[in-house]
Coordinates of C-alpha atoms and ligand atoms in Angstrom, one line a residue:
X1 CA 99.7 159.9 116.4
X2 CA 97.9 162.5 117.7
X3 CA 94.9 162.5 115.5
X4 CA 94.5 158.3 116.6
X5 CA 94.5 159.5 119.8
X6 CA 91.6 162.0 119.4
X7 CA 89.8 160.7 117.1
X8 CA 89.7 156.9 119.0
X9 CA 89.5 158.4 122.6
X10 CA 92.4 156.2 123.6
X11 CA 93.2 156.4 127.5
X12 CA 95.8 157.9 129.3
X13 CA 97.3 154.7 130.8
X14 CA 98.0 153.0 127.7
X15 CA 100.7 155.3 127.3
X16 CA 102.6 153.1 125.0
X17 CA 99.8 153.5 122.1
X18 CA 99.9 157.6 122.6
X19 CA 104.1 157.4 120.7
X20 CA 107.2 156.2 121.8
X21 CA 108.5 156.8 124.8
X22 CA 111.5 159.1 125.6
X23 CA 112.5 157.9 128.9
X24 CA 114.9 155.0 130.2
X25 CA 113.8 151.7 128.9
X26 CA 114.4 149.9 132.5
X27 CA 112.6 151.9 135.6
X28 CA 111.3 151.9 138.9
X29 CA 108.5 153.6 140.2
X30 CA 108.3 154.3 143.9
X31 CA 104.6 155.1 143.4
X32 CA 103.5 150.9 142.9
X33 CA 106.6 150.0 144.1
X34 CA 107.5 148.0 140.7
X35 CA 110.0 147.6 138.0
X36 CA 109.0 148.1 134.5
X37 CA 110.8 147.2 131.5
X38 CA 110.1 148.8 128.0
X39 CA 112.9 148.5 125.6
X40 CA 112.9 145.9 123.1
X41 CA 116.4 144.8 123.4
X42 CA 115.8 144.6 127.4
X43 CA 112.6 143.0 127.6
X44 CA 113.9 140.0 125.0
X45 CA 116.8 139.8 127.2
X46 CA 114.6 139.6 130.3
X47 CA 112.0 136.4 128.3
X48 CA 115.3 135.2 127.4
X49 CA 116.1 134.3 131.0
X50 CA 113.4 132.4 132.6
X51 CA 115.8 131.4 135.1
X52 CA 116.2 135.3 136.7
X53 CA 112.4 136.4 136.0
X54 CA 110.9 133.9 136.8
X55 CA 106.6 133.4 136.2
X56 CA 106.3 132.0 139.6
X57 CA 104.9 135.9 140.4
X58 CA 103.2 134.8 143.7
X59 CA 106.3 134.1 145.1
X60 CA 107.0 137.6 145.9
X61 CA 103.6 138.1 147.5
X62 CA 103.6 138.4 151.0
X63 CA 102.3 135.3 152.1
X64 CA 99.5 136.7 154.5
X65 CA 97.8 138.4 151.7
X66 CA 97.9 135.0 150.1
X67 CA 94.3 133.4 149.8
X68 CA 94.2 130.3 153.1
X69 CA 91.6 128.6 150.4
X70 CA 91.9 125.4 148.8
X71 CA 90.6 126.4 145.9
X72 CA 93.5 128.1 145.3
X73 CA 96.1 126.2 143.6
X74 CA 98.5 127.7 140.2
X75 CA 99.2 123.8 139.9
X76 CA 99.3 123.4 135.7
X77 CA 98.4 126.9 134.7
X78 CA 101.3 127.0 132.0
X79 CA 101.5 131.0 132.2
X80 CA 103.0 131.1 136.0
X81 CA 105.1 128.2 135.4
X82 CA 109.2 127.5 135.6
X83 CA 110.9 125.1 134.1
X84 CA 111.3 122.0 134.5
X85 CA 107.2 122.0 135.7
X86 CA 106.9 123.9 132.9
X87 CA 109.1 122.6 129.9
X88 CA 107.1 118.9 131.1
X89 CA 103.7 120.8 131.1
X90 CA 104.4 122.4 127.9
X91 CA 105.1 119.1 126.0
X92 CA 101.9 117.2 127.4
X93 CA 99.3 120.0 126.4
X94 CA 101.2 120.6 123.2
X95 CA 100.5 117.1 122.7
X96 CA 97.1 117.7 122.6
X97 CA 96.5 121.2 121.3
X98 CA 98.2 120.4 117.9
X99 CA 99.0 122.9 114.5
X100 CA 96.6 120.1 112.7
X101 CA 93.8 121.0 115.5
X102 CA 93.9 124.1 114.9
X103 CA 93.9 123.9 111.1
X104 CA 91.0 121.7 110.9
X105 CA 88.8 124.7 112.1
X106 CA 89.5 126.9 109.5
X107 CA 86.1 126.0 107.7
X108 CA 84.2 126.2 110.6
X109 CA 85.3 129.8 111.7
X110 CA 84.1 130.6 108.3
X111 CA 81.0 129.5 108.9
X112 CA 80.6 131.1 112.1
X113 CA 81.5 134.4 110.7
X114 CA 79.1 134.5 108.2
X115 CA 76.8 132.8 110.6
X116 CA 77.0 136.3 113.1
X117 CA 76.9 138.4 110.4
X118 CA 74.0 137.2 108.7
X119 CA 72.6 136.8 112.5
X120 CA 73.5 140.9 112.8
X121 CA 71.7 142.3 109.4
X122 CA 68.8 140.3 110.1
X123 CA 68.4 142.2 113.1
X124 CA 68.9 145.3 111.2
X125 CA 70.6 148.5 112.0
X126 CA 74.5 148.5 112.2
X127 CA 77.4 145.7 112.8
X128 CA 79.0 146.8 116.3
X129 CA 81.7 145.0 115.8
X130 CA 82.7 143.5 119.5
X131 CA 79.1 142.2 120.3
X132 CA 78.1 141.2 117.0
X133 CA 81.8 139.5 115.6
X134 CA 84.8 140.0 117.8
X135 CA 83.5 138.7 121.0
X136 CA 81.3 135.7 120.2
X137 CA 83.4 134.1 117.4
X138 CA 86.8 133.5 119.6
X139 CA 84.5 132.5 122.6
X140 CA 82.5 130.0 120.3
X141 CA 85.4 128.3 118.5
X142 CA 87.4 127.6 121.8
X143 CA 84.2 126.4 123.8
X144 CA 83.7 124.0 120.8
X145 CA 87.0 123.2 120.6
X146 CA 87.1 122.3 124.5
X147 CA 83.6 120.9 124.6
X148 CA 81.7 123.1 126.6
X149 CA 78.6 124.7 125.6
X150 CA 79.1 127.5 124.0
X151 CA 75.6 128.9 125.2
X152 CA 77.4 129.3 128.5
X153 CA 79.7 132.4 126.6
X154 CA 78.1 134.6 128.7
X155 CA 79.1 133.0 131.7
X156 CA 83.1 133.0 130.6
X157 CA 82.3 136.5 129.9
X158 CA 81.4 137.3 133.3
X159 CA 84.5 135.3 135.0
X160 CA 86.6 136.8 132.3
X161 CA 85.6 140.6 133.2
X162 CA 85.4 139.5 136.7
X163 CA 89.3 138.9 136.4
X164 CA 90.4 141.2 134.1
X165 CA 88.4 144.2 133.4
X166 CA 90.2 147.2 136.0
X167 CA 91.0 150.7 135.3
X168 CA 93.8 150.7 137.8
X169 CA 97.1 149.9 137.9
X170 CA 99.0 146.8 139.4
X171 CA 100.9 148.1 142.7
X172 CA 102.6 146.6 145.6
X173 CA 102.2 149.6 147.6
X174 CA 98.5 149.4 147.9
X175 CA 97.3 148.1 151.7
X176 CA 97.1 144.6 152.7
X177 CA 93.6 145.3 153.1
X178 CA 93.3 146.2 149.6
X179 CA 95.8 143.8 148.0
X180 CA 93.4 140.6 149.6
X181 CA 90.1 142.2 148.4
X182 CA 91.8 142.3 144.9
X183 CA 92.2 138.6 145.3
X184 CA 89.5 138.0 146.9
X185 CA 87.4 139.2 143.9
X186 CA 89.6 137.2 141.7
X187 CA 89.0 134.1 143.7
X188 CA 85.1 133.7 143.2
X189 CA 85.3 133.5 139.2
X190 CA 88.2 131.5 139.6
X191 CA 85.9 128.9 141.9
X192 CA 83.0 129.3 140.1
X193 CA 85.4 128.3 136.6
X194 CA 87.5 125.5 138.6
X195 CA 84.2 123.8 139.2
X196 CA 82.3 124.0 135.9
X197 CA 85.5 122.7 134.3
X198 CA 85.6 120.5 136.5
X199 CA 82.5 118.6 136.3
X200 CA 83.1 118.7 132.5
X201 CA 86.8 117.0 132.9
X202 CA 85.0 114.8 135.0
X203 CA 82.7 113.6 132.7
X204 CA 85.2 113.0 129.6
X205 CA 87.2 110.7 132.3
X206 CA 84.2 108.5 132.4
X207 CA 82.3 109.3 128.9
X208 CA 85.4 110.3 125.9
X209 CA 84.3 112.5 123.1
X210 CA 86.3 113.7 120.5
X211 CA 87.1 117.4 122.0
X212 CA 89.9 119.2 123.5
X213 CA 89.0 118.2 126.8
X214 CA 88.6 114.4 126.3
X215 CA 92.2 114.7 124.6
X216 CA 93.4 116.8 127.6
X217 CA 92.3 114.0 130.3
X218 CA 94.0 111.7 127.9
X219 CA 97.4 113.0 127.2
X220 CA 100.0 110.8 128.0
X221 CA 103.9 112.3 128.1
X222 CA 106.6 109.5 128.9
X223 CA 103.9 107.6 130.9
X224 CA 102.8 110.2 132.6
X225 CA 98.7 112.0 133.1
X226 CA 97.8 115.4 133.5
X227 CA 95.8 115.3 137.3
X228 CA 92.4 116.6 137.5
X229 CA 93.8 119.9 138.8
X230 CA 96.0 120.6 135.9
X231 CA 93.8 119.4 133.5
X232 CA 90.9 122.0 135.0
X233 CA 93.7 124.9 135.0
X234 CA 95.0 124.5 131.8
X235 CA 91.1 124.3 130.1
X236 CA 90.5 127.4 132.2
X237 CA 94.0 129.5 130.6
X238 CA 92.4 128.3 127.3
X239 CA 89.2 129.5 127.7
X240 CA 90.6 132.9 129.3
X241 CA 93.3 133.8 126.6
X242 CA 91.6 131.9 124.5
X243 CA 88.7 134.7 123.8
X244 CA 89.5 137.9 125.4
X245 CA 93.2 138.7 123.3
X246 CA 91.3 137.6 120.2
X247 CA 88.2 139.8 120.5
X248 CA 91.2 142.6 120.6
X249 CA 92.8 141.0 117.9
X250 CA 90.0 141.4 115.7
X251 CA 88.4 145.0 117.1
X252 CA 91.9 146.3 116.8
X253 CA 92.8 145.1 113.5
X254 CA 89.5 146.9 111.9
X255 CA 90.2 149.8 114.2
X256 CA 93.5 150.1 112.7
X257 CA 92.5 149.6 109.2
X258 CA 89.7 152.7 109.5
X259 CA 92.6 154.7 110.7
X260 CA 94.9 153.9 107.7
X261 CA 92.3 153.7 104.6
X262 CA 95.2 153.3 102.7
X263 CA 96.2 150.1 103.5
X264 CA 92.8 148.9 104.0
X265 CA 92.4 149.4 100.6
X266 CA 95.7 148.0 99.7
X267 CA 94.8 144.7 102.4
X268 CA 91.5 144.6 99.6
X269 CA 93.3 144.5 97.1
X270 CA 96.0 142.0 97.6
X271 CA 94.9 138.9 100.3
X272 CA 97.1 137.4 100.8
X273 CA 98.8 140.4 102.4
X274 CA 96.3 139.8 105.3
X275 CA 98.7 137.9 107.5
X276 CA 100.9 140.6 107.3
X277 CA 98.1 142.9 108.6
X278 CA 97.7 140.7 111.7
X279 CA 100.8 141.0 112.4
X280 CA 101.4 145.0 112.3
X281 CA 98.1 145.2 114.0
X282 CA 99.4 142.9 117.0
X283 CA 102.5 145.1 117.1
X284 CA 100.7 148.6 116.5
X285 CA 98.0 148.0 119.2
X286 CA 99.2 144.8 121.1
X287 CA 96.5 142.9 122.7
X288 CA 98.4 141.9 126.0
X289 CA 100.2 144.7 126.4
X290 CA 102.1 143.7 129.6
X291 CA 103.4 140.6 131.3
X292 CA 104.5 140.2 135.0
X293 CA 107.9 138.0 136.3
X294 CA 109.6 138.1 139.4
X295 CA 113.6 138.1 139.5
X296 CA 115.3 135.5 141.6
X297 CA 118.8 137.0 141.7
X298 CA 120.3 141.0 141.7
X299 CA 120.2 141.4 137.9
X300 CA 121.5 144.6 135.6
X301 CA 119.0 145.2 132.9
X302 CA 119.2 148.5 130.7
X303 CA 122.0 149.7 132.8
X304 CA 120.0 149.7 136.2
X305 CA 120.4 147.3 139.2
X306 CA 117.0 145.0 139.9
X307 CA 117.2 143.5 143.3
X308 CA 116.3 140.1 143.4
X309 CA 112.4 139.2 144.6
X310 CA 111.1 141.9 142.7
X311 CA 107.9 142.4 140.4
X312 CA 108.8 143.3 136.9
X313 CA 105.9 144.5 134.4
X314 CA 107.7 144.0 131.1
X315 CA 106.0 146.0 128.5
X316 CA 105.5 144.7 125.6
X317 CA 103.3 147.2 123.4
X318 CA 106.4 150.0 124.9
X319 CA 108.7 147.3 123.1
X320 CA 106.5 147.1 120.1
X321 CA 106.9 150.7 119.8
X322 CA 110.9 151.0 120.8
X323 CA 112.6 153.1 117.6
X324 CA 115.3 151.0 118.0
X325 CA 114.1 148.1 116.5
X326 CA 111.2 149.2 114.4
X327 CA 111.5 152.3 112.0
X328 CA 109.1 155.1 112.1
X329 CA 106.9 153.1 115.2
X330 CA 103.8 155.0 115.5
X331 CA 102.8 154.6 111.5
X332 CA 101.0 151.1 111.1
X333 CA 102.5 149.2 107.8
X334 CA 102.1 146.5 107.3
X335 CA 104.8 145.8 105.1
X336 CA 107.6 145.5 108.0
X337 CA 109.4 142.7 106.7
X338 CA 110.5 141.3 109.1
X339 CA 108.4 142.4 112.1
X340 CA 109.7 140.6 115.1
X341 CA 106.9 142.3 117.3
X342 CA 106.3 140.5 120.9
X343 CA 102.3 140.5 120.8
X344 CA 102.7 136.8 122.0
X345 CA 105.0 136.9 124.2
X346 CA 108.9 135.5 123.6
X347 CA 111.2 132.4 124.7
X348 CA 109.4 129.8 126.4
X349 CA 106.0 131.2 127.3
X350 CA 105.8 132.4 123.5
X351 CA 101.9 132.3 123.1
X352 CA 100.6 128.3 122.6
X353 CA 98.0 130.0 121.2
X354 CA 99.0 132.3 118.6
X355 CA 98.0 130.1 115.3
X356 CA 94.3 129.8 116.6
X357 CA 94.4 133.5 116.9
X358 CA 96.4 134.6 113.5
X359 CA 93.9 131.9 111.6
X360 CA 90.5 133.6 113.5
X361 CA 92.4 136.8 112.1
X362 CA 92.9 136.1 108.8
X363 CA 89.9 134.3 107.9
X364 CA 87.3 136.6 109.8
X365 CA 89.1 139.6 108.3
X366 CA 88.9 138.6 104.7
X367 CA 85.0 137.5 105.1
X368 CA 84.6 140.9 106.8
X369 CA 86.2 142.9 103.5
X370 CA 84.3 140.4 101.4
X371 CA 80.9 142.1 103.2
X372 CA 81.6 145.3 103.9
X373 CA 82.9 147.9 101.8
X374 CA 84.8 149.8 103.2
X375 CA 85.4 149.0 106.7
X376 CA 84.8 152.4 108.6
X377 CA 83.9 153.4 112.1
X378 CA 81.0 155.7 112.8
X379 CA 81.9 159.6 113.7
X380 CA 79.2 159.9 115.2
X381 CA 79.4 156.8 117.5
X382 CA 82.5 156.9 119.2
X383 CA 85.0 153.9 119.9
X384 CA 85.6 152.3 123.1
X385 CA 88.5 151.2 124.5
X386 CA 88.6 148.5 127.5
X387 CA 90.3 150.4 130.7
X388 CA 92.5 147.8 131.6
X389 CA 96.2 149.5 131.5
X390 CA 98.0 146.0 130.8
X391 CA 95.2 145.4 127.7
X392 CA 95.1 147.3 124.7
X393 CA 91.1 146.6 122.8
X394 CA 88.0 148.1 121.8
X395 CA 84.8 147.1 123.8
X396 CA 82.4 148.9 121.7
X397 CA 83.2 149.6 117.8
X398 CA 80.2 150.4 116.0
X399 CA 80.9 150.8 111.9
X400 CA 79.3 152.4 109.9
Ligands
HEM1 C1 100.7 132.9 126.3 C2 99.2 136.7 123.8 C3 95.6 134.1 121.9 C4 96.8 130.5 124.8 C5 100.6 134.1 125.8 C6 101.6 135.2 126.0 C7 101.2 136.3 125.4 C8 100.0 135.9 124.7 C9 101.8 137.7 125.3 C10 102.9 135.1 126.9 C11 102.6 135.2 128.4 C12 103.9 135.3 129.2 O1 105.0 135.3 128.7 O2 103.7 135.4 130.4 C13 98.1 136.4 123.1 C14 97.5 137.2 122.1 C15 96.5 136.5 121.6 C16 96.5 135.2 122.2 C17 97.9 138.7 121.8 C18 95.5 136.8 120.5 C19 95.7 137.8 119.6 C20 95.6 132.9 122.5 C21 94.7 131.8 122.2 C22 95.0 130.8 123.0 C23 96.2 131.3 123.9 C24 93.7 131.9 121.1 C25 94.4 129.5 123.2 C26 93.4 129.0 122.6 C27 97.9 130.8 125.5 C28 98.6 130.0 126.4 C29 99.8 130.6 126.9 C30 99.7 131.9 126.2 C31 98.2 128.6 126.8 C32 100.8 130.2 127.9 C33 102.0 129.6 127.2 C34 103.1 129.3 128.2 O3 103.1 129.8 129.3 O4 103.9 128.4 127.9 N1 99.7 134.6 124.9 N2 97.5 135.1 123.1 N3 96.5 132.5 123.5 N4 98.6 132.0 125.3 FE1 98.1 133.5 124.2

């Protein structure tokens, strides 16, 4: 492990990627005044029981440092949900956002990968992977998927830094003052998407196309609409998740076949173990490394006490890296059969979006080991990863 963490520069708070952990797998830290959970067992248990952590996270925000702003509204964004709001919320957008969507694009990734490499010789020199690949393929295929142009890609970028892009970690104990300009900063890109989405839903009410969108505004679940609101928050989760965990996806699946040449060359050899390559690669470096409930009750987790109204960060690249579910957790082999890694999430927020994301994987991957042989980073031009603690990817990954 060591030589990964030299040789990629990875950063001291994403501990979880530097080897297992030795400590408790249920803590608290007095420092951020948060629980975190990083045992596999544990953290299952905890997505297990929607009912105790609860997504509704803002409920354990003091309300003054609460934005007083009408644009701020969770209404229909799916990943601060409970149920029943959620299991109903679930079932419409589900309706729309089908396996058979999502398998009709697998011809037209193709052709956008080939499309952005061709468009990155032309211009000579070498691939960077994130600028020329990673980044615009995810963005493109979901803004065409929802209907929005994807010329605007690097607007979403700009929203999508704006909101995740921080080199600090989450805390309770930080000043009011503080904690409000955090949201604060999160509230502008959060306007600026509620009303670009917006005029777009809009328009689909009054002109249909055959998109996402147009099939969003139209989803119909026992008689029942999504409203405007939920319709625009919803767009805006798939536009945000929809890009940024893929771009890691893909940077950290090349990243991790440069490290292990082995089974890169074993990956070349045999295609149709790619899906299993995905996988390891969202267990060995896992994109969204951390999610956030809030318990509702006293609960014992890992032998410790929670108190109820409490933010828990439950960890899941520690999970993915907990020797008591995988063997040997540090090595990256693909071969783990079964791997029952939580890269998207478990229970009922498990990801919507995960066979968009393992089909960009698999089919940019295999054009990318069709047109470049081998795959291998540049000494000379070092790798770098995004600083966000809670997100595990490469924002610069030049090859060779
Ligand atoms: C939920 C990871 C790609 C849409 C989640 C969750 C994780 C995750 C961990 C659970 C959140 C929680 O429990 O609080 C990832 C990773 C991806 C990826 C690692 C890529 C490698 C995508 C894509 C889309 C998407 C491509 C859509 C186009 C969603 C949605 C949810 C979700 C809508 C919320 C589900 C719910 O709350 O019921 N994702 N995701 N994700 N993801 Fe993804």
């Amino acid at each position: 492990m060591t030589s990964f963490i030299e040789r990629y520069h990875v950063p001291e708070q994403h501990f979880w990627v530097r080897g297992s952990r030795s400590g408790p797998p249920v803590e608290y830290d007095a420092g951020t005044g948060l629980w975190s959970v990083y045992g596999y067992p544990e953290l299952r248990e905890a997505l297990n029981d929607p009912v105790t952590f609860s997504s509704d996270t803002m409920r354990v925000v003091p309300k003054e440092m609460l934005p007083e702003s009408e644009d701020f509204s969770l209404s229909g964004f799916l990943t601060q949900i409970d149920p029943p709001e959620h299991t109903k919320l679930r079932k419409l957008v589900s309706s729309a956002f089908t396996r058979k969507v999502v398998a009709d694009l697998e011809p037209r990734i193709a052709d956008l990968t080939h499309e952005l490499l061709d468009a990155a010789r032309e211009r000579g020199g070498h691939l960077e992977l994130v600028t020329d690949l990673a980044y615009p393929l995810p963005v493109t295929v979901i803004a065409e998927l929802l209907g929005v142009p994807s010329s605007d890609r690097d607007l979403f970028r700009q929203w999508a830094n704006a909101l995740f892009e921080r080199d600090t970690q989450v805390s309770l104990n930080k000043s009011t003052e503080e904690q409000r300009q955090d949201l604060q900063a999160a509230l502008t890109p959060l306007k600026e998407m509620t009303d670009y989405l917006g005029t777009h839903a809009a328009e689909r009410r009054r002109q249909p196309r055959a998109d996402l969108l147009t099939r969003l505004v139209e989803a119909e679940v026992d008689g029942e609409r999504l409203p405007d609101r939920q319709v625009v928050n919803f767009a805006m989760i798939l536009l945000l998740a929809g890009h940024v965990t893929t771009t890691m996806l893909l940077g950290n699946t090349v990243l991790c076949l440069d490290a292990f040449p082995e089974q890169q060359a074993r990956a070349r050899a045999d295609r149709a173990s790619i899906p299993a390559v995905i996988e390891e690669s969202l267990r060995f470096l896992t994109p969204f490394a951390a999610v956030t409930r809030a318990t509702t009750r006293e609960v014992e987790l890992g032998g410790e006490t929670i108190p109820a109204d409490r933010l828990v960060m439950l960890w899941l690249g520690a999970a993915n890296r907990d020797p008591r579910q995988f063997s040997d957790p540090d090595v990256f082999a693909p071969g783990r059969d079964p791997n029952p890694h939580l890269g998207f999430g478990h229970g009922i927020h498990f990801c919507l979006g995960a066979p968009l994301a393992r089909l960009e994987g698999r089919v940019a991957l295999n054009i990318l080991l069709d047109r470049y042989d081998p795959l291998r980073t540049d000494p000379d031009d070092p790798v770098a990863f995004i600083p966000t603690p809670t997100m595990t990817g490469v924002r610069h990954l030049p090859l060779r």
